[in-house]
């Protein structure tokens, strides 16, 4: 597996490499900087909020020749059955918040 940032944005394919099941949305790394979970977003691109699930690195193989991550020992049906929503609860966003609007917070003296 390459470094976690290199995985983000890659297509996730079925084990036989013929079916697209999602895109790598994020990678959760452990204290040793190795991937602990690969967060995959699936669903049609027109859906505003994708279906996020966590996949173990044991169930994924990096395929640089295809610029993709291949599911291993996990069928598309098993992938689709993974529970959604549990990933976001355990992740901390490293994105900086937007600017604060201080208008009206204090009154002049």
JSON list of C-alpha atoms in Angstrom, two decimals:
[
{"chain": "A", "resi": 1, "resn": "UNK", "atom": "CA", "xyz": [0.00, 0.00, 0.00]},
{"chain": "A", "resi": 2, "resn": "UNK", "atom": "CA", "xyz": [1.27, 3.48, -0.80]},
{"chain": "A", "resi": 3, "resn": "UNK", "atom": "CA", "xyz": [1.05, 6.39, 1.63]},
{"chain": "A", "resi": 4, "resn": "UNK", "atom": "CA", "xyz": [-2.51, 7.24, 2.68]},
{"chain": "A", "resi": 5, "resn": "UNK", "atom": "CA", "xyz": [-2.79, 10.51, 0.69]},
{"chain": "A", "resi": 6, "resn": "UNK", "atom": "CA", "xyz": [-1.91, 8.66, -2.53]},
{"chain": "A", "resi": 7, "resn": "UNK", "atom": "CA", "xyz": [-4.97, 6.41, -2.08]},
{"chain": "A", "resi": 8, "resn": "UNK", "atom": "CA", "xyz": [-7.54, 9.19, -1.68]},
{"chain": "A", "resi": 9, "resn": "UNK", "atom": "CA", "xyz": [-9.53, 9.67, -4.88]},
{"chain": "A", "resi": 10, "resn": "UNK", "atom": "CA", "xyz": [-8.67, 6.29, -6.40]},
{"chain": "A", "resi": 11, "resn": "UNK", "atom": "CA", "xyz": [-11.43, 4.16, -7.89]},
{"chain": "A", "resi": 12, "resn": "UNK", "atom": "CA", "xyz": [-12.40, 1.04, -5.92]},
{"chain": "A", "resi": 13, "resn": "UNK", "atom": "CA", "xyz": [-13.07, -2.01, -8.11]},
{"chain": "A", "resi": 14, "resn": "UNK", "atom": "CA", "xyz": [-14.54, -5.45, -7.53]},
{"chain": "A", "resi": 15, "resn": "UNK", "atom": "CA", "xyz": [-12.11, -8.36, -7.09]},
{"chain": "A", "resi": 16, "resn": "UNK", "atom": "CA", "xyz": [-12.24, -9.27, -10.78]},
{"chain": "A", "resi": 17, "resn": "UNK", "atom": "CA", "xyz": [-11.56, -5.61, -11.67]},
{"chain": "A", "resi": 18, "resn": "UNK", "atom": "CA", "xyz": [-14.63, -5.23, -13.86]},
{"chain": "A", "resi": 19, "resn": "UNK", "atom": "CA", "xyz": [-17.09, -3.44, -11.58]},
{"chain": "A", "resi": 20, "resn": "UNK", "atom": "CA", "xyz": [-16.65, -0.02, -9.99]},
{"chain": "A", "resi": 21, "resn": "UNK", "atom": "CA", "xyz": [-17.98, -0.02, -6.42]},
{"chain": "A", "resi": 22, "resn": "UNK", "atom": "CA", "xyz": [-16.84, 3.40, -5.21]},
{"chain": "A", "resi": 23, "resn": "UNK", "atom": "CA", "xyz": [-14.01, 5.84, -4.65]},
{"chain": "A", "resi": 24, "resn": "UNK", "atom": "CA", "xyz": [-11.50, 6.11, -1.78]},
{"chain": "A", "resi": 25, "resn": "UNK", "atom": "CA", "xyz": [-12.87, 9.02, 0.26]},
{"chain": "A", "resi": 26, "resn": "UNK", "atom": "CA", "xyz": [-10.35, 8.96, 3.11]},
{"chain": "A", "resi": 27, "resn": "UNK", "atom": "CA", "xyz": [-7.86, 6.72, 4.87]},
{"chain": "A", "resi": 28, "resn": "UNK", "atom": "CA", "xyz": [-7.69, 6.25, 8.64]},
{"chain": "A", "resi": 29, "resn": "UNK", "atom": "CA", "xyz": [-4.11, 5.63, 9.76]},
{"chain": "A", "resi": 30, "resn": "UNK", "atom": "CA", "xyz": [-2.79, 4.20, 12.99]},
{"chain": "A", "resi": 31, "resn": "UNK", "atom": "CA", "xyz": [0.03, 5.47, 15.18]},
{"chain": "A", "resi": 32, "resn": "UNK", "atom": "CA", "xyz": [2.51, 3.68, 12.90]},
{"chain": "A", "resi": 33, "resn": "UNK", "atom": "CA", "xyz": [1.19, 5.72, 9.91]},
{"chain": "A", "resi": 34, "resn": "UNK", "atom": "CA", "xyz": [-0.13, 2.56, 8.27]},
{"chain": "A", "resi": 35, "resn": "UNK", "atom": "CA", "xyz": [-3.74, 2.39, 6.98]},
{"chain": "A", "resi": 36, "resn": "UNK", "atom": "CA", "xyz": [-6.16, 0.97, 9.53]},
{"chain": "A", "resi": 37, "resn": "UNK", "atom": "CA", "xyz": [-9.33, 1.59, 7.50]},
{"chain": "A", "resi": 38, "resn": "UNK", "atom": "CA", "xyz": [-9.99, 2.68, 3.95]},
{"chain": "A", "resi": 39, "resn": "UNK", "atom": "CA", "xyz": [-13.09, 4.86, 3.79]},
{"chain": "A", "resi": 40, "resn": "UNK", "atom": "CA", "xyz": [-14.97, 4.26, 0.54]},
{"chain": "A", "resi": 41, "resn": "UNK", "atom": "CA", "xyz": [-17.71, 6.50, -0.82]},
{"chain": "A", "resi": 42, "resn": "UNK", "atom": "CA", "xyz": [-20.24, 4.78, -3.04]},
{"chain": "A", "resi": 43, "resn": "UNK", "atom": "CA", "xyz": [-23.42, 5.75, -4.79]},
{"chain": "A", "resi": 44, "resn": "UNK", "atom": "CA", "xyz": [-24.32, 7.76, -7.87]},
{"chain": "A", "resi": 45, "resn": "UNK", "atom": "CA", "xyz": [-22.32, 10.95, -8.39]},
{"chain": "A", "resi": 46, "resn": "UNK", "atom": "CA", "xyz": [-25.50, 13.02, -8.29]},
{"chain": "A", "resi": 47, "resn": "UNK", "atom": "CA", "xyz": [-26.22, 12.06, -4.65]},
{"chain": "A", "resi": 48, "resn": "UNK", "atom": "CA", "xyz": [-25.22, 15.00, -2.39]},
{"chain": "A", "resi": 49, "resn": "UNK", "atom": "CA", "xyz": [-24.12, 12.78, 0.50]},
{"chain": "A", "resi": 50, "resn": "UNK", "atom": "CA", "xyz": [-22.31, 9.57, -0.49]},
{"chain": "A", "resi": 51, "resn": "UNK", "atom": "CA", "xyz": [-22.69, 6.25, 1.29]},
{"chain": "A", "resi": 52, "resn": "UNK", "atom": "CA", "xyz": [-19.48, 5.96, 3.37]},
{"chain": "A", "resi": 53, "resn": "UNK", "atom": "CA", "xyz": [-18.19, 2.62, 4.63]},
{"chain": "A", "resi": 54, "resn": "UNK", "atom": "CA", "xyz": [-14.92, 1.44, 6.15]},
{"chain": "A", "resi": 55, "resn": "UNK", "atom": "CA", "xyz": [-13.00, -1.38, 4.50]},
{"chain": "A", "resi": 56, "resn": "UNK", "atom": "CA", "xyz": [-10.10, -3.16, 6.17]},
{"chain": "A", "resi": 57, "resn": "UNK", "atom": "CA", "xyz": [-6.75, -2.90, 4.36]},
{"chain": "A", "resi": 58, "resn": "UNK", "atom": "CA", "xyz": [-6.78, -6.72, 4.45]},
{"chain": "A", "resi": 59, "resn": "UNK", "atom": "CA", "xyz": [-9.71, -6.54, 2.01]},
{"chain": "A", "resi": 60, "resn": "UNK", "atom": "CA", "xyz": [-7.98, -4.13, -0.36]},
{"chain": "A", "resi": 61, "resn": "UNK", "atom": "CA", "xyz": [-5.08, -4.32, -2.79]},
{"chain": "A", "resi": 62, "resn": "UNK", "atom": "CA", "xyz": [-3.46, -1.33, -4.47]},
{"chain": "A", "resi": 63, "resn": "UNK", "atom": "CA", "xyz": [-3.30, -1.79, -8.25]},
{"chain": "A", "resi": 64, "resn": "UNK", "atom": "CA", "xyz": [-0.98, 0.93, -9.60]},
{"chain": "A", "resi": 65, "resn": "UNK", "atom": "CA", "xyz": [-1.36, -0.31, -13.19]},
{"chain": "A", "resi": 66, "resn": "UNK", "atom": "CA", "xyz": [-5.08, 0.50, -12.98]},
{"chain": "A", "resi": 67, "resn": "UNK", "atom": "CA", "xyz": [-4.73, 3.49, -10.61]},
{"chain": "A", "resi": 68, "resn": "UNK", "atom": "CA", "xyz": [-7.27, 1.73, -8.41]},
{"chain": "A", "resi": 69, "resn": "UNK", "atom": "CA", "xyz": [-7.87, -0.17, -5.19]},
{"chain": "A", "resi": 70, "resn": "UNK", "atom": "CA", "xyz": [-9.18, -3.71, -5.72]},
{"chain": "A", "resi": 71, "resn": "UNK", "atom": "CA", "xyz": [-11.47, -5.40, -3.17]},
{"chain": "A", "resi": 72, "resn": "UNK", "atom": "CA", "xyz": [-10.13, -8.77, -2.05]},
{"chain": "A", "resi": 73, "resn": "UNK", "atom": "CA", "xyz": [-12.31, -11.45, -0.44]},
{"chain": "A", "resi": 74, "resn": "UNK", "atom": "CA", "xyz": [-15.23, -9.00, -0.45]},
{"chain": "A", "resi": 75, "resn": "UNK", "atom": "CA", "xyz": [-17.89, -9.28, -3.14]},
{"chain": "A", "resi": 76, "resn": "UNK", "atom": "CA", "xyz": [-19.77, -6.20, -4.38]},
{"chain": "A", "resi": 77, "resn": "UNK", "atom": "CA", "xyz": [-22.82, -7.57, -2.56]},
{"chain": "A", "resi": 78, "resn": "UNK", "atom": "CA", "xyz": [-20.90, -7.88, 0.72]},
{"chain": "A", "resi": 79, "resn": "UNK", "atom": "CA", "xyz": [-19.51, -4.39, 0.19]},
{"chain": "A", "resi": 80, "resn": "UNK", "atom": "CA", "xyz": [-23.03, -3.03, -0.38]},
{"chain": "A", "resi": 81, "resn": "UNK", "atom": "CA", "xyz": [-24.16, -4.69, 2.87]},
{"chain": "A", "resi": 82, "resn": "UNK", "atom": "CA", "xyz": [-21.53, -2.93, 5.00]},
{"chain": "A", "resi": 83, "resn": "UNK", "atom": "CA", "xyz": [-23.16, -0.58, 7.52]},
{"chain": "A", "resi": 84, "resn": "UNK", "atom": "CA", "xyz": [-23.07, 3.13, 6.65]},
{"chain": "A", "resi": 85, "resn": "UNK", "atom": "CA", "xyz": [-22.51, 6.09, 8.94]},
{"chain": "A", "resi": 86, "resn": "UNK", "atom": "CA", "xyz": [-20.22, 4.53, 11.51]},
{"chain": "A", "resi": 87, "resn": "UNK", "atom": "CA", "xyz": [-17.11, 5.94, 9.84]},
{"chain": "A", "resi": 88, "resn": "UNK", "atom": "CA", "xyz": [-17.80, 9.65, 10.29]},
{"chain": "A", "resi": 89, "resn": "UNK", "atom": "CA", "xyz": [-18.32, 9.21, 14.03]},
{"chain": "A", "resi": 90, "resn": "UNK", "atom": "CA", "xyz": [-14.73, 8.01, 14.46]},
{"chain": "A", "resi": 91, "resn": "UNK", "atom": "CA", "xyz": [-12.98, 10.46, 12.16]},
{"chain": "A", "resi": 92, "resn": "UNK", "atom": "CA", "xyz": [-11.67, 13.92, 12.92]},
{"chain": "A", "resi": 93, "resn": "UNK", "atom": "CA", "xyz": [-11.59, 16.31, 10.01]},
{"chain": "A", "resi": 94, "resn": "UNK", "atom": "CA", "xyz": [-8.25, 18.00, 9.50]},
{"chain": "A", "resi": 95, "resn": "UNK", "atom": "CA", "xyz": [-9.88, 20.66, 7.31]},
{"chain": "A", "resi": 96, "resn": "UNK", "atom": "CA", "xyz": [-9.73, 24.19, 8.70]},
{"chain": "A", "resi": 97, "resn": "UNK", "atom": "CA", "xyz": [-13.11, 25.73, 9.52]},
{"chain": "A", "resi": 98, "resn": "UNK", "atom": "CA", "xyz": [-14.45, 28.60, 7.45]},
{"chain": "A", "resi": 99, "resn": "UNK", "atom": "CA", "xyz": [-14.08, 32.22, 8.54]},
{"chain": "A", "resi": 100, "resn": "UNK", "atom": "CA", "xyz": [-16.08, 33.30, 11.56]},
{"chain": "A", "resi": 101, "resn": "UNK", "atom": "CA", "xyz": [-18.72, 35.98, 11.18]},
{"chain": "A", "resi": 102, "resn": "UNK", "atom": "CA", "xyz": [-18.33, 38.10, 14.32]},
{"chain": "A", "resi": 103, "resn": "UNK", "atom": "CA", "xyz": [-21.05, 40.56, 13.27]},
{"chain": "A", "resi": 104, "resn": "UNK", "atom": "CA", "xyz": [-23.43, 41.21, 16.14]},
{"chain": "A", "resi": 105, "resn": "UNK", "atom": "CA", "xyz": [-21.53, 39.12, 18.69]},
{"chain": "A", "resi": 106, "resn": "UNK", "atom": "CA", "xyz": [-20.54, 42.09, 20.83]},
{"chain": "A", "resi": 107, "resn": "UNK", "atom": "CA", "xyz": [-22.09, 45.51, 21.27]},
{"chain": "A", "resi": 108, "resn": "UNK", "atom": "CA", "xyz": [-19.97, 48.67, 21.38]},
{"chain": "A", "resi": 109, "resn": "UNK", "atom": "CA", "xyz": [-19.60, 50.34, 24.79]}
]
